[in-house]
Structure formats: structure tokens, C-alpha cells
Coordinates of C-alpha atoms in Angstrom, one line a residue:
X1 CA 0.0 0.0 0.0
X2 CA 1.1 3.0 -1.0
X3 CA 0.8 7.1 -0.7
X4 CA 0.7 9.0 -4.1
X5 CA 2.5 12.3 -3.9
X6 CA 2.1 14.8 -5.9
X7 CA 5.5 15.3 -7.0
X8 CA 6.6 11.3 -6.8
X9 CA 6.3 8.7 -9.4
X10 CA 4.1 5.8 -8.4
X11 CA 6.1 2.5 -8.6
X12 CA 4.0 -0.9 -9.5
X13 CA 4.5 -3.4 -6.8
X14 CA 7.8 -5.4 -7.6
X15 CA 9.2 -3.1 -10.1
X16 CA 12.9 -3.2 -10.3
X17 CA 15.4 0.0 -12.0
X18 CA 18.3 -2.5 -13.5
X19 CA 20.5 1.1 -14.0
X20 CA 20.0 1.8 -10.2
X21 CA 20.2 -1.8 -8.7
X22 CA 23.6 -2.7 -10.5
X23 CA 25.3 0.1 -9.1
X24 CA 23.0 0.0 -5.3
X25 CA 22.8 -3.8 -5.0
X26 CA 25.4 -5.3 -7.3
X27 CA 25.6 -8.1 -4.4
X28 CA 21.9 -8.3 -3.8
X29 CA 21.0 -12.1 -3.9
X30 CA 18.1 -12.2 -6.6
X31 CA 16.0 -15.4 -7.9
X32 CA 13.4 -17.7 -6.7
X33 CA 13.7 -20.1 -3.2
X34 CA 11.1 -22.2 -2.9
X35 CA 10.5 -22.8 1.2
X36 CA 10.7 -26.3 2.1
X37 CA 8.4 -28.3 5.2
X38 CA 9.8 -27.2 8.2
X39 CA 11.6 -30.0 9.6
X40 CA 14.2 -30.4 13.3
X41 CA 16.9 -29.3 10.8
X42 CA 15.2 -26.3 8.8
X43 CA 13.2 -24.2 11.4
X44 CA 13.0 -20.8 9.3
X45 CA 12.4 -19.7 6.2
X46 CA 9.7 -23.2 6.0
X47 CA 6.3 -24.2 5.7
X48 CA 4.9 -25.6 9.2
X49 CA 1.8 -26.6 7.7
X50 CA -1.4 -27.0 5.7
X51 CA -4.3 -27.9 7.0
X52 CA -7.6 -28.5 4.8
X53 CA -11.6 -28.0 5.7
X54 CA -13.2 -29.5 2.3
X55 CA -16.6 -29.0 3.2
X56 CA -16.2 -25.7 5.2
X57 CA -18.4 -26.7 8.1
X58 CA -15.8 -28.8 9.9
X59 CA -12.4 -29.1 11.4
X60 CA -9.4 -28.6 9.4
X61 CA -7.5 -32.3 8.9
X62 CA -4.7 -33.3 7.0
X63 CA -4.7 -32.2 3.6
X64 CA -5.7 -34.6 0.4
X65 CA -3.1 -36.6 -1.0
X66 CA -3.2 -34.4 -4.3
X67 CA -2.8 -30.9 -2.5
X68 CA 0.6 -29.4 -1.7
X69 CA 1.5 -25.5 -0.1
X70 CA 3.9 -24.0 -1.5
X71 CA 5.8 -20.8 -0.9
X72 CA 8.2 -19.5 -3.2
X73 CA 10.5 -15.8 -2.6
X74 CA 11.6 -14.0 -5.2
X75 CA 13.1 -10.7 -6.2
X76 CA 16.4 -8.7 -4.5
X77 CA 17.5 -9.4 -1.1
X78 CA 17.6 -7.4 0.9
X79 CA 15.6 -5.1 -1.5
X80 CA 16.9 -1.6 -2.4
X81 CA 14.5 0.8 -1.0
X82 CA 12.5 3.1 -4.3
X83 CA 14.4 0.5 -6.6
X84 CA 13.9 -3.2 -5.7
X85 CA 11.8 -5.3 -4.1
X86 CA 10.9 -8.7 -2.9
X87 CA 7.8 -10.6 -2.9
X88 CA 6.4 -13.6 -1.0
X89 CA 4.1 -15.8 -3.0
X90 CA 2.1 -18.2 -0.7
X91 CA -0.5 -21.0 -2.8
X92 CA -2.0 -24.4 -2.9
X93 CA -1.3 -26.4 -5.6
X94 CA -2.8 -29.5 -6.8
X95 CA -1.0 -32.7 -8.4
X96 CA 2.1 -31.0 -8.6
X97 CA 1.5 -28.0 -10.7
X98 CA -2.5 -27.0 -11.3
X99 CA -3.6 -23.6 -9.8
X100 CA -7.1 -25.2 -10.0
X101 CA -7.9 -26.7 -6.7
X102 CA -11.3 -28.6 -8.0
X103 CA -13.1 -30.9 -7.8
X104 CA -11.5 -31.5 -4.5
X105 CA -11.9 -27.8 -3.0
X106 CA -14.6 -25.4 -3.9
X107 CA -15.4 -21.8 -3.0
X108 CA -16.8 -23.4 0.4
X109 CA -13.7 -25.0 1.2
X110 CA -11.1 -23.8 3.8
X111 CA -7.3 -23.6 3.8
X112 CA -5.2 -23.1 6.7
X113 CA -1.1 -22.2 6.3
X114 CA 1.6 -21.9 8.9
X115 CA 4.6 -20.5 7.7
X116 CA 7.8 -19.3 9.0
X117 CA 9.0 -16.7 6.8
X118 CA 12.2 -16.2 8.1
X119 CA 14.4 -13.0 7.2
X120 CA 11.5 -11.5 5.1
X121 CA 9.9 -8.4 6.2
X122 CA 6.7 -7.6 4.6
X123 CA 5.9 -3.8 4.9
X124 CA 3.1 -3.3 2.6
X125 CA -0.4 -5.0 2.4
X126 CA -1.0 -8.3 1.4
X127 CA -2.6 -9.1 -2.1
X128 CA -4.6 -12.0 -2.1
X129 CA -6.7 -13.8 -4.9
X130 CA -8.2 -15.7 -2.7
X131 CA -11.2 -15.0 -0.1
X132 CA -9.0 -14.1 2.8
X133 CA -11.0 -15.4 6.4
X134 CA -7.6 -14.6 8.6
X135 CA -4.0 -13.2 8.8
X136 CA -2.3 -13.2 12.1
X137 CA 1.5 -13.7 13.0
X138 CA 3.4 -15.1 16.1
X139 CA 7.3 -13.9 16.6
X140 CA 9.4 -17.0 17.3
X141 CA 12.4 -17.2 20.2
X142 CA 15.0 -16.7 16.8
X143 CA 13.7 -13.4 15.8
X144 CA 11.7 -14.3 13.0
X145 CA 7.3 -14.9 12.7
X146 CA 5.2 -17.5 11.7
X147 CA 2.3 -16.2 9.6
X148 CA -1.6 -18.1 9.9
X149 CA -3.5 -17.5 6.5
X150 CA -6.6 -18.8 6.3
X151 CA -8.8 -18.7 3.3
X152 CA -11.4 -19.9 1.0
X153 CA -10.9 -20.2 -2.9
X154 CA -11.9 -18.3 -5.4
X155 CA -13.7 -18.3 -9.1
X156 CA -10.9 -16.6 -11.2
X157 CA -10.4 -15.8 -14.8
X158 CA -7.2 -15.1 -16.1
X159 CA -7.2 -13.8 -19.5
X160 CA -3.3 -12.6 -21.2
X161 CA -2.9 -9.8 -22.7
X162 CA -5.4 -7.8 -19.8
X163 CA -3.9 -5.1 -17.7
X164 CA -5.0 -2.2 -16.1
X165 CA -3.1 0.1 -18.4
X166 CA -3.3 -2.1 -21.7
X167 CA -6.9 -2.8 -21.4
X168 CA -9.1 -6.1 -21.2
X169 CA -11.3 -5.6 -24.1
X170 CA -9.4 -9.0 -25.7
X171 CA -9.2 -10.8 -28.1
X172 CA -7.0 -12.8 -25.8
X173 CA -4.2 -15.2 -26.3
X174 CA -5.0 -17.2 -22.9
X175 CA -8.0 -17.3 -21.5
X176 CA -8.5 -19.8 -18.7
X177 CA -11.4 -20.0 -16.1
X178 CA -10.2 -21.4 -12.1
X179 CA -13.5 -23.0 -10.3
X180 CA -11.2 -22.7 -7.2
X181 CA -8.1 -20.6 -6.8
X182 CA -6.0 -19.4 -4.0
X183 CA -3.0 -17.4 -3.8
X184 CA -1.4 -15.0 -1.2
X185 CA 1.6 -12.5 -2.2
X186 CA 3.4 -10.1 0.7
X187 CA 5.7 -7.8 -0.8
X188 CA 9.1 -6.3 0.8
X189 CA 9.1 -2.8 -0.7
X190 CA 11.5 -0.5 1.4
X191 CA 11.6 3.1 0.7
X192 CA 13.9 5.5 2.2
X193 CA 11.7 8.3 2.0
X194 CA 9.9 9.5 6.2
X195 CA 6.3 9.7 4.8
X196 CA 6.3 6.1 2.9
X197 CA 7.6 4.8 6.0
X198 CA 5.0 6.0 8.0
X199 CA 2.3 4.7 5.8
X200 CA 4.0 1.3 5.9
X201 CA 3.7 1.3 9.6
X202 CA -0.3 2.7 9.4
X203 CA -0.5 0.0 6.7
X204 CA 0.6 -3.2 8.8
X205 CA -1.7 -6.3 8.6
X206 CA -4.0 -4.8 5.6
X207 CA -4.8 -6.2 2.4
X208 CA -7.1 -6.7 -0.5
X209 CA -8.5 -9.3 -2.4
X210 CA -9.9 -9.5 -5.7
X211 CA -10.5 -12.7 -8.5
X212 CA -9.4 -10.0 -11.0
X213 CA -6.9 -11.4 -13.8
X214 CA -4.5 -8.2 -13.2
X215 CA -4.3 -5.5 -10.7
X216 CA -2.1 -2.3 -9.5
X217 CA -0.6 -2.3 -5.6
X218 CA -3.3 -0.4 -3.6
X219 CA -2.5 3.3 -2.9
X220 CA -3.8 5.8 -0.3
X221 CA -5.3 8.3 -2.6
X222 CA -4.5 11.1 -0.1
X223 CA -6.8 14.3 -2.1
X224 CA -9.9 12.3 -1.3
X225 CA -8.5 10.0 2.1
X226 CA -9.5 6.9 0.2
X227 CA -7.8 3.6 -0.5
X228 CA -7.7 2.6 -4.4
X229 CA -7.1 -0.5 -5.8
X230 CA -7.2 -0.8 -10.1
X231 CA -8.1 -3.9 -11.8
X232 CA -8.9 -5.5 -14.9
X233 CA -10.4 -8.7 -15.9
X234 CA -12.1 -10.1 -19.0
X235 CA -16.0 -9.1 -18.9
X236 CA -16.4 -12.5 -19.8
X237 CA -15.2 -16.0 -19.0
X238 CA -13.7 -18.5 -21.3
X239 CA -16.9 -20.4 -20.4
X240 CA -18.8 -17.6 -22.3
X241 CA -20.6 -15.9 -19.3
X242 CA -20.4 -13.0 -17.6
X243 CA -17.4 -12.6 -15.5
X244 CA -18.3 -11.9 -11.6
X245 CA -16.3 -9.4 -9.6
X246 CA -15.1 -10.1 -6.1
X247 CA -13.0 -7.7 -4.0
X248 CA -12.5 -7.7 -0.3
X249 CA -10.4 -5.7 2.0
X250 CA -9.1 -4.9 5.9
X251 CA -7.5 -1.8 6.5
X252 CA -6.2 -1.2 10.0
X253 CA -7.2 1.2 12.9
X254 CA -3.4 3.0 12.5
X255 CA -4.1 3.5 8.8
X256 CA -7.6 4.7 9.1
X257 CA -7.2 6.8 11.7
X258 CA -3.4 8.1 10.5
X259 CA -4.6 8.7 6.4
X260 CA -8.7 7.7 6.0
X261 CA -8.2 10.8 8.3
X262 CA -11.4 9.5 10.9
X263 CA -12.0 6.7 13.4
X264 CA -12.4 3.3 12.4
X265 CA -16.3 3.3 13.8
X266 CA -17.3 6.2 11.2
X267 CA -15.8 4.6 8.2
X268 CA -17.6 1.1 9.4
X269 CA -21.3 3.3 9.4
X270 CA -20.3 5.8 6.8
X271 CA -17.7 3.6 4.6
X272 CA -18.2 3.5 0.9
X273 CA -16.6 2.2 -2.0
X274 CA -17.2 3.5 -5.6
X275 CA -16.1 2.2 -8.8
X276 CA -14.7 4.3 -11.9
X277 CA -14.7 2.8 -15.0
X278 CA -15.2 5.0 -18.8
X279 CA -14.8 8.3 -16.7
X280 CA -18.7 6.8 -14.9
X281 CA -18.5 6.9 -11.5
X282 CA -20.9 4.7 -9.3
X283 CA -21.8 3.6 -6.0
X284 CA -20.8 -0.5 -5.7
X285 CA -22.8 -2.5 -3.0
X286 CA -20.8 -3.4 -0.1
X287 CA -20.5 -4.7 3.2
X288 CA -18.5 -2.6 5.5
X289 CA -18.1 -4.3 9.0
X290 CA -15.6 -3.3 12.0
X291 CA -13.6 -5.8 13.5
X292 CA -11.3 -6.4 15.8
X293 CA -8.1 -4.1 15.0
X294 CA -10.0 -2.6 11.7
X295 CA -12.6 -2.2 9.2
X296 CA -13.4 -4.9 6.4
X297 CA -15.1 -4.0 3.0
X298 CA -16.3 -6.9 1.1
X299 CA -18.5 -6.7 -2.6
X300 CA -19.1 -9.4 -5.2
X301 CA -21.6 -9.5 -8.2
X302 CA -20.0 -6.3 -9.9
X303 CA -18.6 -6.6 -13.2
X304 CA -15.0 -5.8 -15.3
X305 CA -13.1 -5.1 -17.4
X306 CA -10.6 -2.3 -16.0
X307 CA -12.5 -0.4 -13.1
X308 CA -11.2 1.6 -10.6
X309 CA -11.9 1.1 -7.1
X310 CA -11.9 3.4 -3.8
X311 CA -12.6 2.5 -0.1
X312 CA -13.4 5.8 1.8
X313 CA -15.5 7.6 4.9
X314 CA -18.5 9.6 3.6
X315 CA -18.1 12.7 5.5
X316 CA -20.6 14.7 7.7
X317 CA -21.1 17.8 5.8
X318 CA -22.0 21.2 7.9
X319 CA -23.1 24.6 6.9
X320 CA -21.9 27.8 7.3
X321 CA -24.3 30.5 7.7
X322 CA -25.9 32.1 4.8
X323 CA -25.5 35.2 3.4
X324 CA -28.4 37.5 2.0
X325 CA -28.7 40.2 0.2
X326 CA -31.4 42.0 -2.3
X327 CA -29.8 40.8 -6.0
X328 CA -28.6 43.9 -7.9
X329 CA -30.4 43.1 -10.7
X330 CA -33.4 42.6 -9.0
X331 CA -36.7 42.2 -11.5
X332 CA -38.7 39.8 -9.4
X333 CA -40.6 41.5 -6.8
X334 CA -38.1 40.2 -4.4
X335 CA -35.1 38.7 -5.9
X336 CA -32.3 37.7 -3.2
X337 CA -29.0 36.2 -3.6
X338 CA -27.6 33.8 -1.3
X339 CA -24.1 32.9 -0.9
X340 CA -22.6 30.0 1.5
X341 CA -20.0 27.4 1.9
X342 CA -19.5 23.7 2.9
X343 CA -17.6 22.3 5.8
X344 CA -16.7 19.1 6.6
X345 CA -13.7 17.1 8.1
X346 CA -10.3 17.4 6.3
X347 CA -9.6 19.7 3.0
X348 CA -11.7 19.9 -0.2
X349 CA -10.5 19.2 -3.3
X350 CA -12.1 19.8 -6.7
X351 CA -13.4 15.9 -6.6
X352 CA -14.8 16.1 -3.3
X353 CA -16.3 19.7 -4.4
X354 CA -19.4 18.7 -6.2
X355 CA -23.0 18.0 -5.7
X356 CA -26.0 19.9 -5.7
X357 CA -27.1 22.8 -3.4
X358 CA -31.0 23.5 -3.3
X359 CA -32.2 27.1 -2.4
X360 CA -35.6 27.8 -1.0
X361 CA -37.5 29.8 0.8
X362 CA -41.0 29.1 2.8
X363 CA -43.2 32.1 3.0
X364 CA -46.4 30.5 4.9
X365 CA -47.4 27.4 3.6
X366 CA -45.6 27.8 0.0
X367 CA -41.8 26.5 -0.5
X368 CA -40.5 28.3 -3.6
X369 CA -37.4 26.2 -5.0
X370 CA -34.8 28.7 -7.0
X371 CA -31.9 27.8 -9.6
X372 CA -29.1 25.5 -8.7
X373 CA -26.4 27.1 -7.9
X374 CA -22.7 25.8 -8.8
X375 CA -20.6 24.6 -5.6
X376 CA -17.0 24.9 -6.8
X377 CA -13.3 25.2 -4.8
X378 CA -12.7 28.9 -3.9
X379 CA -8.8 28.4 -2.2
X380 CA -9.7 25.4 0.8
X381 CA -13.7 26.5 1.2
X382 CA -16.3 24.6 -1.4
X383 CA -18.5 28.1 -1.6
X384 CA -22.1 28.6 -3.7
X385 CA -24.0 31.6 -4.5
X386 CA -27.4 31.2 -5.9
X387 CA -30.7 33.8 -6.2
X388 CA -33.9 33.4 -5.4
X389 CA -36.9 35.1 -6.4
X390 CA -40.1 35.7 -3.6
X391 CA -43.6 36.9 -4.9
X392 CA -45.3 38.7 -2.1
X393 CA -49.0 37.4 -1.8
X394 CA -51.4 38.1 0.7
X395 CA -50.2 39.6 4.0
X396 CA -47.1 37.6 3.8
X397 CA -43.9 39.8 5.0
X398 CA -41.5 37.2 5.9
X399 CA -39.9 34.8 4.5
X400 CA -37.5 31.8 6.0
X401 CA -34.2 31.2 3.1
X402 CA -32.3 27.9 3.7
X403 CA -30.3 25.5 1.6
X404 CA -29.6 21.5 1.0
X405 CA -27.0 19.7 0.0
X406 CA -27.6 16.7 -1.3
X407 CA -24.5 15.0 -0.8
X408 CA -21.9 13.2 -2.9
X409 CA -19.5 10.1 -2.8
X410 CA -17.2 12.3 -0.2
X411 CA -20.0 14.6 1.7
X412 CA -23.1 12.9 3.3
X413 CA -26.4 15.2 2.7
X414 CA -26.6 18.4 4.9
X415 CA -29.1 21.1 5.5
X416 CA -28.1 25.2 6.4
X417 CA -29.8 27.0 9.2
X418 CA -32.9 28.9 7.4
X419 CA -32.3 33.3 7.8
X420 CA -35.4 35.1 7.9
X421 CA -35.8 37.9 5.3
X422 CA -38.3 40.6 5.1
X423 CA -40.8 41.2 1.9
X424 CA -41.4 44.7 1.8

């Protein structure tokens, strides 16, 4: 997980400058290690364990003859902070090689993994495709942790070429469909700049999961305190039918309240998460539950190919108080124009600065709605002016002027005090 700066180039997960790592790391060890079963002799770096629930409603046993964990590390070591990396990939395979784990586990099935991972220091999220249940980790006597992942499989489809930059419209050269598929990935991605470090810290025990085919590293999107993930996958399966999303997250108490920039109990009641895709941007149906140490977002059923995702607070919008004057150009028997601003918790930006503000003004038992005025970003205020226009009738000489907001992805909907004005 990572902060985008303004001024900083954003680094895909694992990417590697040769130019900068031949003359930082010419001695950096680089290559794959596959762990082996932790045995009397091999006590780190290993595999304690997998443990298998087939029907998901059970205990977890010995795994079937035809399943096998395995945990593979690859990249620099020790990685070159802003230039190298290393990653941790942690899966169940079946007879030797398949990434398909049926007929013998389904989406109802549960996996359970013990592994030492030794030297490794994982200080991003973890990316999962796979329906992650748990993560927790135990330090050992030596120094090092042994990680628990458990998890249920997935449905995947894995088209090539698909990426989130290239597109996943196809035609495709590989198109495969998993029934059950599960595979974990921590990453090792120092950098040796103060802010980044702090968001690792924040970011400790988070991660994401998606059955998309390709996806960036998630980001803290720090103009709207949101957490984005971008992924692609075909919009159909090589079965023919349409291709079902799944994404699933848990972002930590130190990360909400350090960069989400509230407390983890209002982003569980006023969480949302949106998805861009063709410039559209649209409400997706989640859950959004606190748990212990953080909050969990969880949606299935939307659909791909290449939409962009963000996990963020809806914040409580408040008004300030209205300002109201005759208009200058005043034709209406009373014409009035009303000027106001927006507050809410943290800074604006010109995304969060958008809606629509409704005028009105009651005057006895009629409500007279005027234009819709413009919100827009006036230096760190989200401001509005608007007119009005009041036809006197009857003995009316009063009227009450308030305004509504009716709330966007970033503000919930909010209501302005009502100023009394007189009808002469």
C-alpha cells in the first residue's frame, strides 16, 4: 500500500530499475527459493503446515493426497528501497502443478497455512486472490514470525494480454477460467523516504483481495483519504458468461485513523466504495463491518473489465451561515441572492467539491425552490451563490431562506440553518 504524492512517481508493486540496482545492490541475492516443510533441521524460512476443511463446516484435517502448499521468494534481497523489491508468494497447488484446486476444494472450502518466513519483512499490504477469512502472525524465540493465512478459494479468470493500463477488451491469447483458486503474495518494498515509512507502519496487517486477472498495488489516494485498488479482468469468461467481480479488503485502525483521516467506527457506518470505469462513476454495494483491529469491505456481483476502485468515509457535511442580500439586478418583486459554503472534516478538493445545493424559501405554507447554484473550490472552502426570487401574496412579510446539499461520494447530505428575510 502505498501514498501518491504529488511530485513522486508511483512504482507498480515489484518493479525493479536494472541502471539503479547494478550500481546500489550489485551483491543483492536475486532469484526464486522455494521454502521447504519445516523440519528439526530447517526451522525458518519453511512451511509448518497446511491444513484443509473440504466442506467448510468442519475441522481442518490433513490435507488430500493431491494438495501441496507451496511458498516460493523471489526478487532482491535485501531489497533496495525506491528501486527493488521482494515478494512472498504463498498458494496451494494441486498434483504438482494445477492452480485449479477442483473438484477437491470449492469456494466453500477452507485452507489453513503456517509459515515461517524467516528474514522476510513484509511492509506493505498483502494481495490475495483468494477470499482471505484470517491473517495473524506469532514472533518466534529466533527473531523471525510465523504467519496463519486462512482462506477460502476463489472463481478466477485469467485472460493474457489484460492489464490495467493495456486494457481487457481481448481478443486474448489465454483465456482460462479457475473453479477454485487461492493465492497470497506479501511484498518487501522499502523506501527510504519518512512519509512512505509512515504509511507502511499505518498499513501493517492490511490487504485486499480481488478474483481479478491483473491489478495495481493499492495506494492511499491522499486528495480524497480513500484507499484505491485498479483492476482488470475479462468481462467474460472463457466459459462464455459473464465474469463476476469479487474484492474484499481490511484496513487497519493506525491506517484509518493516520490517512482515511477519521475513526475506524465512522468509516464502518459511513464507509463507501465506488467504482470508476469510462470516466462513470458509481456507487458499488458493499459490506463494511468493524472488526477487531480494523474495518473490512467486502463486494461481489459487480462486473470488469478495468474499473477503478476506492474504499473511503462519507463525511458529515455542515453549513456555514448564509449570506443574503437583495440581487442587484433585481426584476422579481423580491429577488435575493444567497451565498454559503461547505464544511466538513479534512480539506476539499475539486473531486470532493461537487453536488448539488438546493435554495428555498418558505413564506407560509408555500416553498419556492430557486436555480441550482454551482458549488465549486474557492482556495480550501467549497462556496455557492445562488438567487432566489419571492412573490409577495397576501399579507405575507416574511420569509425563511435555507439551503440543502444533497450529498456526494465524499460529503453525506446536509441542511443550512434557514435566515429570515423581510418582503417589503
Amino acid at each position: 500500500m502505498r501514498r501518491r504524492f504529488p511530485t513522486a512517481a508511483v512504482l507498480a508493486a515489484g518493479a525493479i530499475c536494472a541502471g539503479a540496482l547494478a550500481s546500489q545492490a550489485a551483491a543483492a541475492e536475486t532469484g526464486h527459493v522455494d521454502f521447504p516443510m519445516c523440519s528439526p533441521s530447517v526451522t525458518t524460512s519453511c512451511i509448518h503446515s497446511l491444513e484443509i476443511d473440504v466442506t467448510g463446516t468442519g475441522e481442518f484435517t490433513a490435507p488430500p493426497a493431491e494438495l501441496a502448499p507451496r511458498v516460493t521468494l523471489s526478487g532482491t534481497r535485501p531489497p533496495v528501497p525506491d528501486v527493488a523489491s521482494s515478494g512472498l508468494a504463498i498458494e496451494v497447488r494441486r498434483n504438482g502443478n494445477g492452480q485449479d484446486l477442483s473438484p477437491t476444494l470449492t469456494t466453500a472450502s477452507r485452507i489453513r497455512m503456517r509459515v515461517d518466513i524467516g528474514p522476510f519483512t513484509p511492509d506493505r499490504l498483502m494481495f490475495a486472490s483468494a477470499d482471505v477469512l484470517e491473517w495473524t502472525n506469532t514472533p518466534t524465540a529466533s527473531g523471525t514470525s510465523i504467519h496463519t493465512f486462512v482462506m477460502r478459494p476463489i472463481v478466477k479468470t485469467t485472460g493474457i494480454p489484460c492489464s490495467i493500463s493495456g486494457g481487457c477488451d481481448g481478443p486474448f491469447t489465454y483465456l482460462q477460467d479457475y473453479a477454485a483458486f487461492a493465492q497470497l503474495g506479501l511484498m518487501d518494498l522499502p523506501s527510504a523516504h519518512a512519509a512512505q515509512q509512515e504509511m507502511d507502519r499505518q498499513s501493517q496487517g492490511s490487504w485486499v483481495a480481488t478474483n481479478a486477472s491483473s491489478s495495481s498495488n493499492a495506494y492511499m489516494d491522499v486528495d480524497a483519504n480513500a484507499l484505491r485498488v485498479d483492476v482488470a479482468s475479462p468481462h467474460l469468461t472463457a466459459a462464455g458468461v459473464q465474469n463476476v467481480g469479487f474484492l474484499a479488503g481490511f484496513v487497519p485502525d493506525a491506517l484509518i485513523t493516520g490517512s482515511f483521516e477519521t475513526t475506524p467506527e465512522a468509516l464502518a457506518e459511513r464507509g463507501i466504495l465506488t467504482s470508476t470505469d469510462n470516466g462513470t462513476t458509481e456507487t458499488v454495494e458493499a459490506s463494511i463491518t468493524r472488526v477487531e483491529g480494523g474495518v473490512v469491505f467486502r463486494a461481489t456481483g459487480f462486473h470488469y473489465s478495468t474499473p477503478s476502485f476506492a474504499f473511503q468515509a462519507r463525511r458529515s457535511t455542515g453549513f456555514r451561515p448564509l449570506a443574503i442580500a437583495p440581487a442587484r439586478d433585481a426584476v422579481a418583486p423580491h429577488r435575493f441572492t444567497v451565498s454559503g459554503s461547505i464544511t466538513a472534516g479534512g480539506r476539499f478538493t475539486a473531486a470532493s467539491c461537487r453536488g448539488t445545493v438546493a435554495l428555498t424559501a418558505k413564506v407560509g405554507r408555500r416553498t419556492i425552490t430557486g436555480p441550482t447554484p454551482r458549488l465549486r473550490l474557492v482556495g480550501d472552502r467549497c462556496v455557492y451563490t445562488g438567487t432566489i426570487s419571492i412573490a409577495r401574496r397576501g399579507a405575507a412579510r416574511t420569509a425563511v431562506i435555507g439551503a440543502s446539499f444533497a450529498g456526494n461520494t465524499f460529503l453525506i447530505e446536509g441542511r443550512a440553518p434557514g435566515r429570515k428575510v423581510r418582503l417589503i
